[in-house]
Amino acid sequence: MPRSTHYFRIENSVKTLRFFHFFLLSYFFAALCTLSPSTLAKDTGNTHSALQAITLRIDNDIFAGSDRGYSNGINVGFLSQTVDSFQDSRLPSGYRRLNHGLRWLQPKGWDQYNMVLTVGHGIFTPGDWHTRELVKEDRPYAGVLVAGVTYNGRNENRMQSTGLSLGMVGPSALGEELQKGVHKLLGSETFRGWDNQLRDEVVFRLSTQRLRRLQFNPTGDDWQQDLILRTGGSLGNLVTDLNIGAEWRFGPELPNNFGSAPQLPASENTAPTRHMDYSRRLKLHGFIVTNIRGVLYDVTLDGNTWKNSHSVTRESLMTDLGIGVAGSYEHWRFAFAHYFRSREFEQQQEPPRLGSFSAWREF
């Protein structure tokens, strides 16, 4: 390869990386600024923030005693107030302009609405972390960095969630740097095969979910139960799949939403609600959740869409079973779940396990 061509490719890669990181930082900063009380007061004259909650979810297989497969993930979300429409004056002007351009994506015909802006990062690694060589029988190394917007609409016991995610897979997602930094901080060994990771590729995903809540004893008994049913799917070169699942919750005073388990394919449990409970009493409940997915494409298993890369033989049907506990205290909500998963690809030696923790701060 001529030296000039080599430099040209390096320069273009650096420009792409810088542009994408600038995009994500701008997105994150805009989410904070447009949901601040000062911005909302300027827009609407209201002194209250348009921000209803900030959400944080951390996934890590270390919680389940391993370090392979979906190794680590983090997701930060900014949840708006519950409003009457996506052009409601209680939303900042920047959000209303975004919503105007994404009218085709938004649920319609519901009583209550809200929206969520998210930034997420995921790291995927094979089981053999010692070797620098390509592990052909195991999944590719991959880092995924995405930003997204999700729109929710609900009636009393039904909800629709639609979303659009845009991001990057490959070295520009900084999976190698983030994992090495965390492992160095913890004093643990680093994975050595990142030279074999997926190549840079812009990824997107369109998603939709329908949910229904069945309450077994909604009259306020000391012990309550409900069952949340959901169906949906996604389309894109990040993931294309169909899913069906259910969550059974049990305990005193269950929350008025559509699920407690982290990692739900329904926008981090961000159901619109007008009646918030900020009790000073700790409230706990348990849940069991299951999800079945028919997977048509997953870039972290199938490899790059437009470039040559390592891949594995993906399983078409995948199942999750999660068991956990959730609770609330004053303005805080939290949940932890342990997930058991079926094999994701034919060469996988053992089914993966994963722990997921989520925390909310409501306003």
Tab-separated table of C-alpha atoms in Angstrom:
chain	number	residue	atom	x	y	z
A	1	MET	CA	0.000	0.000	0.000
A	2	PRO	CA	1.400	3.456	-0.884
A	3	ARG	CA	2.408	5.476	2.146
A	4	SER	CA	0.165	8.404	1.123
A	5	THR	CA	-2.885	6.116	0.958
A	6	HIS	CA	-2.034	4.701	4.401
A	7	TYR	CA	-1.815	8.198	5.915
A	8	PHE	CA	-5.060	9.194	4.186
A	9	ARG	CA	-6.919	6.289	5.786
A	10	ILE	CA	-5.471	7.024	9.216
A	11	GLU	CA	-6.421	10.687	8.921
A	12	ASN	CA	-9.985	9.795	7.884
A	13	SER	CA	-10.307	7.339	10.786
A	14	VAL	CA	-9.172	9.982	13.267
A	15	LYS	CA	-11.628	12.506	11.817
A	16	THR	CA	-14.477	9.973	12.053
A	17	LEU	CA	-13.610	9.156	15.665
A	18	ARG	CA	-13.412	12.812	16.672
A	19	PHE	CA	-16.683	13.657	14.937
A	20	PHE	CA	-18.530	10.751	16.566
A	21	HIS	CA	-17.227	11.552	20.040
A	22	PHE	CA	-18.129	15.211	19.528
A	23	PHE	CA	-21.643	14.114	18.504
A	24	LEU	CA	-22.117	12.012	21.637
A	25	LEU	CA	-20.718	14.666	23.968
A	26	SER	CA	-22.955	17.275	22.355
A	27	TYR	CA	-25.939	14.950	22.727
A	28	PHE	CA	-25.140	14.334	26.408
A	29	PHE	CA	-24.610	18.047	27.117
A	30	ALA	CA	-27.827	18.996	25.301
A	31	ALA	CA	-29.774	16.482	27.390
A	32	LEU	CA	-28.504	18.091	30.589
A	33	CYS	CA	-28.982	21.671	29.452
A	34	THR	CA	-32.433	21.377	27.907
A	35	LEU	CA	-33.796	19.596	30.974
A	36	SER	CA	-32.397	22.121	33.450
A	37	PRO	CA	-34.765	24.279	35.503
A	38	SER	CA	-33.300	27.502	34.096
A	39	THR	CA	-33.885	26.443	30.501
A	40	LEU	CA	-37.413	25.342	31.206
A	41	ALA	CA	-38.214	28.587	33.015
A	42	LYS	CA	-36.939	30.543	30.015
A	43	ASP	CA	-39.033	28.424	27.642
A	44	THR	CA	-42.298	28.209	29.557
A	45	GLY	CA	-42.159	30.418	32.623
A	46	ASN	CA	-42.380	27.299	34.808
A	47	THR	CA	-39.848	27.132	37.654
A	48	HIS	CA	-39.906	23.317	37.808
A	49	SER	CA	-37.523	21.136	35.851
A	50	ALA	CA	-38.748	19.219	32.835
A	51	LEU	CA	-36.590	16.361	34.095
A	52	GLN	CA	-38.550	13.701	35.977
A	53	ALA	CA	-35.632	11.327	36.586
A	54	ILE	CA	-32.051	10.411	35.768
A	55	THR	CA	-31.503	6.683	35.319
A	56	LEU	CA	-28.355	4.577	35.499
A	57	ARG	CA	-28.014	0.907	34.578
A	58	ILE	CA	-24.864	-1.193	34.942
A	59	ASP	CA	-24.577	-4.706	33.493
A	60	ASN	CA	-21.605	-6.913	34.288
A	61	ASP	CA	-20.984	-10.633	34.123
A	62	ILE	CA	-18.686	-10.277	37.154
A	63	PHE	CA	-21.928	-9.981	39.176
A	64	ALA	CA	-22.607	-13.550	38.043
A	65	GLY	CA	-19.060	-14.846	38.574
A	66	SER	CA	-17.609	-14.730	35.032
A	67	ASP	CA	-15.946	-12.337	32.587
A	68	ARG	CA	-16.850	-13.280	29.026
A	69	GLY	CA	-19.491	-12.621	26.390
A	70	TYR	CA	-21.420	-9.440	27.176
A	71	SER	CA	-18.732	-8.382	29.621
A	72	ASN	CA	-19.921	-4.947	30.697
A	73	GLY	CA	-22.516	-2.319	29.851
A	74	ILE	CA	-23.569	1.070	31.153
A	75	ASN	CA	-26.581	3.170	30.209
A	76	VAL	CA	-27.511	6.688	31.360
A	77	GLY	CA	-31.002	8.042	30.682
A	78	PHE	CA	-32.756	11.410	31.045
A	79	LEU	CA	-36.497	10.984	31.537
A	80	SER	CA	-38.881	13.863	30.838
A	81	GLN	CA	-42.014	14.761	32.757
A	82	THR	CA	-45.261	13.053	31.877
A	83	VAL	CA	-47.031	15.308	29.364
A	84	ASP	CA	-50.175	15.406	27.222
A	85	SER	CA	-48.323	15.367	23.878
A	86	PHE	CA	-44.783	15.496	22.517
A	87	GLN	CA	-45.290	19.197	21.682
A	88	ASP	CA	-46.393	20.010	25.250
A	89	SER	CA	-45.088	23.373	26.452
A	90	ARG	CA	-43.652	21.707	29.551
A	91	LEU	CA	-40.964	20.180	27.336
A	92	PRO	CA	-37.981	22.410	26.464
A	93	SER	CA	-37.953	23.981	23.004
A	94	GLY	CA	-34.995	21.831	21.925
A	95	TYR	CA	-36.965	18.691	22.685
A	96	ARG	CA	-40.021	19.972	20.848
A	97	ARG	CA	-37.915	20.652	17.750
A	98	LEU	CA	-36.495	17.125	17.931
A	99	ASN	CA	-39.988	15.721	18.390
A	100	HIS	CA	-41.259	17.651	15.384
A	101	GLY	CA	-38.698	15.907	13.185
A	102	LEU	CA	-39.483	12.472	14.665
A	103	ARG	CA	-43.277	12.617	14.553
A	104	TRP	CA	-43.312	9.430	12.465
A	105	LEU	CA	-41.696	7.530	15.352
A	106	GLN	CA	-43.967	8.614	18.198
A	107	PRO	CA	-46.876	6.616	19.693
A	108	LYS	CA	-50.297	8.186	19.129
A	109	GLY	CA	-53.728	7.867	20.718
A	110	TRP	CA	-52.614	7.446	24.340
A	111	ASP	CA	-53.560	9.370	27.500
A	112	GLN	CA	-50.058	10.075	28.848
A	113	TYR	CA	-46.652	10.496	27.223
A	114	ASN	CA	-42.996	10.952	28.103
A	115	MET	CA	-39.615	10.650	26.377
A	116	VAL	CA	-36.137	9.462	27.283
A	117	LEU	CA	-32.712	10.434	25.953
A	118	THR	CA	-30.065	7.756	26.539
A	119	VAL	CA	-26.343	7.211	26.087
A	120	GLY	CA	-25.048	3.650	26.398
A	121	HIS	CA	-21.842	1.655	26.071
A	122	GLY	CA	-21.285	-2.105	25.826
A	123	ILE	CA	-18.220	-4.367	25.786
A	124	PHE	CA	-18.208	-7.900	24.310
A	125	THR	CA	-15.251	-10.279	24.635
A	126	PRO	CA	-14.409	-13.970	24.115
A	127	GLY	CA	-13.669	-16.258	27.033
A	128	ASP	CA	-9.924	-16.671	26.384
A	129	TRP	CA	-8.424	-13.372	27.443
A	130	HIS	CA	-4.796	-14.578	27.457
A	131	THR	CA	-4.194	-14.969	23.739
A	132	ARG	CA	-3.482	-12.197	21.271
A	133	GLU	CA	-4.523	-14.447	18.386
A	134	LEU	CA	-7.979	-14.540	16.856
A	135	VAL	CA	-10.229	-16.961	18.784
A	136	LYS	CA	-12.165	-18.361	15.821
A	137	GLU	CA	-14.591	-20.473	17.843
A	138	ASP	CA	-15.633	-17.620	20.170
A	139	ARG	CA	-17.427	-14.319	19.687
A	140	PRO	CA	-15.601	-11.241	18.367
A	141	TYR	CA	-14.174	-8.503	20.521
A	142	ALA	CA	-16.498	-5.511	20.176
A	143	GLY	CA	-17.204	-2.140	21.734
A	144	VAL	CA	-20.565	-0.458	21.094
A	145	LEU	CA	-21.373	3.192	21.814
A	146	VAL	CA	-24.909	4.457	21.119
A	147	ALA	CA	-27.187	7.425	21.779
A	148	GLY	CA	-30.940	7.117	21.543
A	149	VAL	CA	-34.353	8.631	22.011
A	150	THR	CA	-37.403	6.671	23.183
A	151	TYR	CA	-41.047	7.753	23.174
A	152	ASN	CA	-43.591	6.215	25.553
A	153	GLY	CA	-47.387	6.410	25.511
A	154	ARG	CA	-49.730	4.752	27.991
A	155	ASN	CA	-53.296	4.317	29.140
A	156	GLU	CA	-54.147	2.817	32.516
A	157	ASN	CA	-52.844	-0.712	31.916
A	158	ARG	CA	-51.408	-0.591	28.384
A	159	MET	CA	-48.287	1.032	26.978
A	160	GLN	CA	-46.401	1.479	23.720
A	161	SER	CA	-42.698	2.322	23.501
A	162	THR	CA	-40.848	3.276	20.301
A	163	GLY	CA	-37.218	4.254	19.898
A	164	LEU	CA	-34.343	5.161	17.616
A	165	SER	CA	-30.688	4.477	18.472
A	166	LEU	CA	-27.638	5.649	16.538
A	167	GLY	CA	-24.046	4.807	17.328
A	168	MET	CA	-20.776	3.167	16.485
A	169	VAL	CA	-19.266	-0.290	16.770
A	170	GLY	CA	-15.509	-0.760	16.508
A	171	PRO	CA	-12.348	0.944	17.835
A	172	SER	CA	-14.039	4.376	17.839
A	173	ALA	CA	-16.431	3.064	20.510
A	174	LEU	CA	-13.393	2.858	22.854
A	175	GLY	CA	-14.249	-0.576	24.227
A	176	GLU	CA	-10.581	-1.557	24.559
A	177	GLU	CA	-9.597	1.664	26.326
A	178	LEU	CA	-12.508	1.550	28.753
A	179	GLN	CA	-12.019	-2.111	29.666
A	180	LYS	CA	-8.270	-1.732	30.139
A	181	GLY	CA	-8.799	1.364	32.279
A	182	VAL	CA	-11.291	-0.393	34.559
A	183	HIS	CA	-9.136	-3.529	34.856
A	184	LYS	CA	-6.082	-1.418	35.653
A	185	LEU	CA	-8.038	0.436	38.335
A	186	LEU	CA	-9.141	-2.884	39.855
A	187	GLY	CA	-5.659	-4.394	39.547
A	188	SER	CA	-6.837	-7.266	37.320
A	189	GLU	CA	-5.428	-8.757	34.111
A	190	THR	CA	-6.327	-7.121	30.796
A	191	PHE	CA	-7.734	-8.829	27.700
A	192	ARG	CA	-5.018	-9.149	25.052
A	193	GLY	CA	-6.903	-9.793	21.818
A	194	TRP	CA	-8.411	-6.385	21.085
A	195	ASP	CA	-6.436	-6.156	17.814
A	196	ASN	CA	-9.050	-8.602	16.475
A	197	GLN	CA	-12.093	-6.491	17.361
A	198	LEU	CA	-14.827	-5.559	14.899
A	199	ARG	CA	-14.009	-2.690	12.552
A	200	ASP	CA	-15.575	0.763	12.732
A	201	GLU	CA	-19.166	0.857	11.511
A	202	VAL	CA	-22.051	3.254	12.096
A	203	VAL	CA	-25.017	1.328	13.522
A	204	PHE	CA	-28.686	2.103	14.078
A	205	ARG	CA	-31.755	0.432	15.539
A	206	LEU	CA	-35.478	1.165	15.336
A	207	SER	CA	-37.463	-0.508	18.111
A	208	THR	CA	-41.031	-0.883	19.325
A	209	GLN	CA	-42.674	-2.616	22.296
A	210	ARG	CA	-46.276	-3.195	23.350
A	211	LEU	CA	-47.003	-3.911	27.012
A	212	ARG	CA	-50.039	-4.858	29.072
A	213	ARG	CA	-50.291	-4.975	32.868
A	214	LEU	CA	-52.621	-7.492	34.531
A	215	GLN	CA	-53.319	-6.739	38.206
A	216	PHE	CA	-54.462	-9.689	40.298
A	217	ASN	CA	-55.506	-7.709	43.384
A	218	PRO	CA	-55.537	-3.962	42.594
A	219	THR	CA	-57.588	-2.979	45.667
A	220	GLY	CA	-54.590	-2.122	47.856
A	221	ASP	CA	-54.129	-5.377	49.795
A	222	ASP	CA	-50.998	-5.817	51.875
A	223	TRP	CA	-49.682	-8.349	49.359
A	224	GLN	CA	-50.004	-7.591	45.653
A	225	GLN	CA	-49.184	-9.358	42.398
A	226	ASP	CA	-49.206	-8.351	38.774
A	227	LEU	CA	-48.141	-9.767	35.424
A	228	ILE	CA	-46.677	-7.620	32.648
A	229	LEU	CA	-46.870	-9.042	29.130
A	230	ARG	CA	-44.842	-7.575	26.276
A	231	THR	CA	-44.181	-8.129	22.589
A	232	GLY	CA	-42.027	-6.189	20.180
A	233	GLY	CA	-38.947	-6.097	18.060
A	234	SER	CA	-36.200	-4.041	16.501
A	235	LEU	CA	-34.790	-3.392	13.049
A	236	GLY	CA	-31.291	-2.240	12.150
A	237	ASN	CA	-27.683	-3.208	11.583
A	238	LEU	CA	-27.111	-3.090	15.359
A	239	VAL	CA	-29.795	-5.689	16.158
A	240	THR	CA	-32.772	-7.057	14.250
A	241	ASP	CA	-35.055	-9.284	16.320
A	242	LEU	CA	-38.544	-10.109	17.581
A	243	ASN	CA	-39.336	-10.698	21.241
A	244	ILE	CA	-42.075	-11.871	23.564
A	245	GLY	CA	-41.852	-11.919	27.339
A	246	ALA	CA	-43.486	-11.593	30.728
A	247	GLU	CA	-42.641	-10.350	34.223
A	248	TRP	CA	-44.329	-11.522	37.421
A	249	ARG	CA	-44.009	-9.118	40.357
A	250	PHE	CA	-45.016	-9.760	43.954
A	251	GLY	CA	-44.848	-7.750	47.156
A	252	PRO	CA	-46.513	-4.889	49.012
A	253	GLU	CA	-47.472	-1.726	47.094
A	254	LEU	CA	-46.190	-2.513	43.624
A	255	PRO	CA	-45.159	0.517	41.523
A	256	ASN	CA	-47.530	1.857	38.878
A	257	ASN	CA	-45.375	1.002	35.859
A	258	PHE	CA	-44.732	-1.797	33.382
A	259	GLY	CA	-41.826	-3.695	34.887
A	260	SER	CA	-39.057	-3.561	37.484
A	261	ALA	CA	-36.344	-5.751	35.974
A	262	PRO	CA	-33.258	-4.025	34.551
A	263	GLN	CA	-32.430	-4.824	30.916
A	264	LEU	CA	-36.057	-4.817	29.788
A	265	PRO	CA	-36.511	-4.069	26.069
A	266	ALA	CA	-38.890	-1.242	27.025
A	267	SER	CA	-36.849	1.859	27.701
A	268	GLU	CA	-35.551	1.136	31.182
A	269	ASN	CA	-38.988	0.916	32.844
A	270	THR	CA	-39.774	4.570	32.067
A	271	ALA	CA	-43.567	4.402	31.917
A	272	PRO	CA	-45.392	7.751	32.022
A	273	THR	CA	-47.082	8.406	35.368
A	274	ARG	CA	-48.621	11.492	36.986
A	275	HIS	CA	-48.689	10.201	40.560
A	276	MET	CA	-45.251	9.790	42.108
A	277	ASP	CA	-44.761	8.155	45.527
A	278	TYR	CA	-41.888	9.600	47.557
A	279	SER	CA	-42.501	7.648	50.749
A	280	ARG	CA	-39.856	7.696	53.475
A	281	ARG	CA	-40.578	4.016	54.040
A	282	LEU	CA	-38.400	1.482	52.239
A	283	LYS	CA	-40.552	-0.545	49.837
A	284	LEU	CA	-39.324	-3.813	48.366
A	285	HIS	CA	-40.776	-6.338	45.957
A	286	GLY	CA	-39.511	-9.323	44.010
A	287	PHE	CA	-39.819	-10.236	40.351
A	288	ILE	CA	-39.229	-13.070	37.911
A	289	VAL	CA	-38.841	-12.093	34.271
A	290	THR	CA	-38.497	-14.078	31.072
A	291	ASN	CA	-37.846	-13.021	27.498
A	292	ILE	CA	-37.710	-15.025	24.253
A	293	ARG	CA	-36.022	-13.509	21.200
A	294	GLY	CA	-35.946	-14.552	17.591
A	295	VAL	CA	-32.724	-12.958	16.381
A	296	LEU	CA	-32.216	-12.234	12.686
A	297	TYR	CA	-29.045	-10.167	13.053
A	298	ASP	CA	-26.687	-9.063	15.833
A	299	VAL	CA	-23.565	-7.158	14.832
A	300	THR	CA	-21.683	-8.358	17.937
A	301	LEU	CA	-22.151	-11.983	16.768
A	302	ASP	CA	-22.598	-11.746	12.992
A	303	GLY	CA	-19.721	-9.303	12.555
A	304	ASN	CA	-19.519	-6.147	10.489
A	305	THR	CA	-22.296	-5.568	7.968
A	306	TRP	CA	-20.253	-3.970	5.180
A	307	LYS	CA	-16.701	-5.079	5.996
A	308	ASN	CA	-14.908	-8.372	6.472
A	309	SER	CA	-14.603	-9.330	10.131
A	310	HIS	CA	-14.676	-12.240	12.532
A	311	SER	CA	-18.099	-13.769	13.255
A	312	VAL	CA	-19.697	-16.828	14.838
A	313	THR	CA	-22.709	-18.971	13.982
A	314	ARG	CA	-25.490	-17.133	15.812
A	315	GLU	CA	-28.388	-18.990	17.426
A	316	SER	CA	-31.731	-17.875	15.972
A	317	LEU	CA	-33.667	-18.350	19.229
A	318	MET	CA	-32.434	-16.978	22.564
A	319	THR	CA	-34.079	-16.966	25.985
A	320	ASP	CA	-33.481	-15.028	29.217
A	321	LEU	CA	-34.652	-15.837	32.735
A	322	GLY	CA	-34.099	-13.211	35.409
A	323	ILE	CA	-34.721	-13.224	39.168
A	324	GLY	CA	-34.354	-10.110	41.263
A	325	VAL	CA	-35.501	-7.549	43.787
A	326	ALA	CA	-36.504	-3.902	43.376
A	327	GLY	CA	-37.363	-1.123	45.764
A	328	SER	CA	-37.815	2.572	46.416
A	329	TYR	CA	-37.058	5.073	49.151
A	330	GLU	CA	-38.006	8.749	48.917
A	331	HIS	CA	-36.743	9.977	45.516
A	332	TRP	CA	-34.639	6.888	44.838
A	333	ARG	CA	-35.501	3.654	43.017
A	334	PHE	CA	-33.268	0.646	42.469
A	335	ALA	CA	-33.325	-2.921	41.144
A	336	PHE	CA	-30.954	-5.856	40.812
A	337	ALA	CA	-31.419	-8.989	38.713
A	338	HIS	CA	-29.436	-12.139	38.010
A	339	TYR	CA	-29.976	-13.399	34.460
A	340	PHE	CA	-29.579	-16.890	33.067
A	341	ARG	CA	-29.319	-16.981	29.281
A	342	SER	CA	-29.413	-19.648	26.640
A	343	ARG	CA	-26.458	-20.023	24.295
A	344	GLU	CA	-26.096	-17.119	21.879
A	345	PHE	CA	-24.028	-18.942	19.254
A	346	GLU	CA	-23.331	-22.554	18.360
A	347	GLN	CA	-19.693	-22.608	19.479
A	348	GLN	CA	-20.455	-21.177	22.934
A	349	GLN	CA	-19.175	-23.618	25.551
A	350	GLU	CA	-21.617	-22.752	28.326
A	351	PRO	CA	-24.747	-20.583	28.671
A	352	PRO	CA	-23.907	-17.048	29.810
A	353	ARG	CA	-24.949	-15.472	33.091
A	354	LEU	CA	-25.184	-11.783	33.873
A	355	GLY	CA	-25.959	-9.393	36.709
A	356	SER	CA	-27.718	-6.078	36.108
A	357	PHE	CA	-28.222	-3.158	38.517
A	358	SER	CA	-30.275	-0.018	37.931
A	359	ALA	CA	-30.737	3.144	40.002
A	360	TRP	CA	-33.045	6.153	39.577
A	361	ARG	CA	-33.053	9.628	41.051
A	362	GLU	CA	-36.483	11.232	40.648
A	363	PHE	CA	-37.289	14.941	40.892
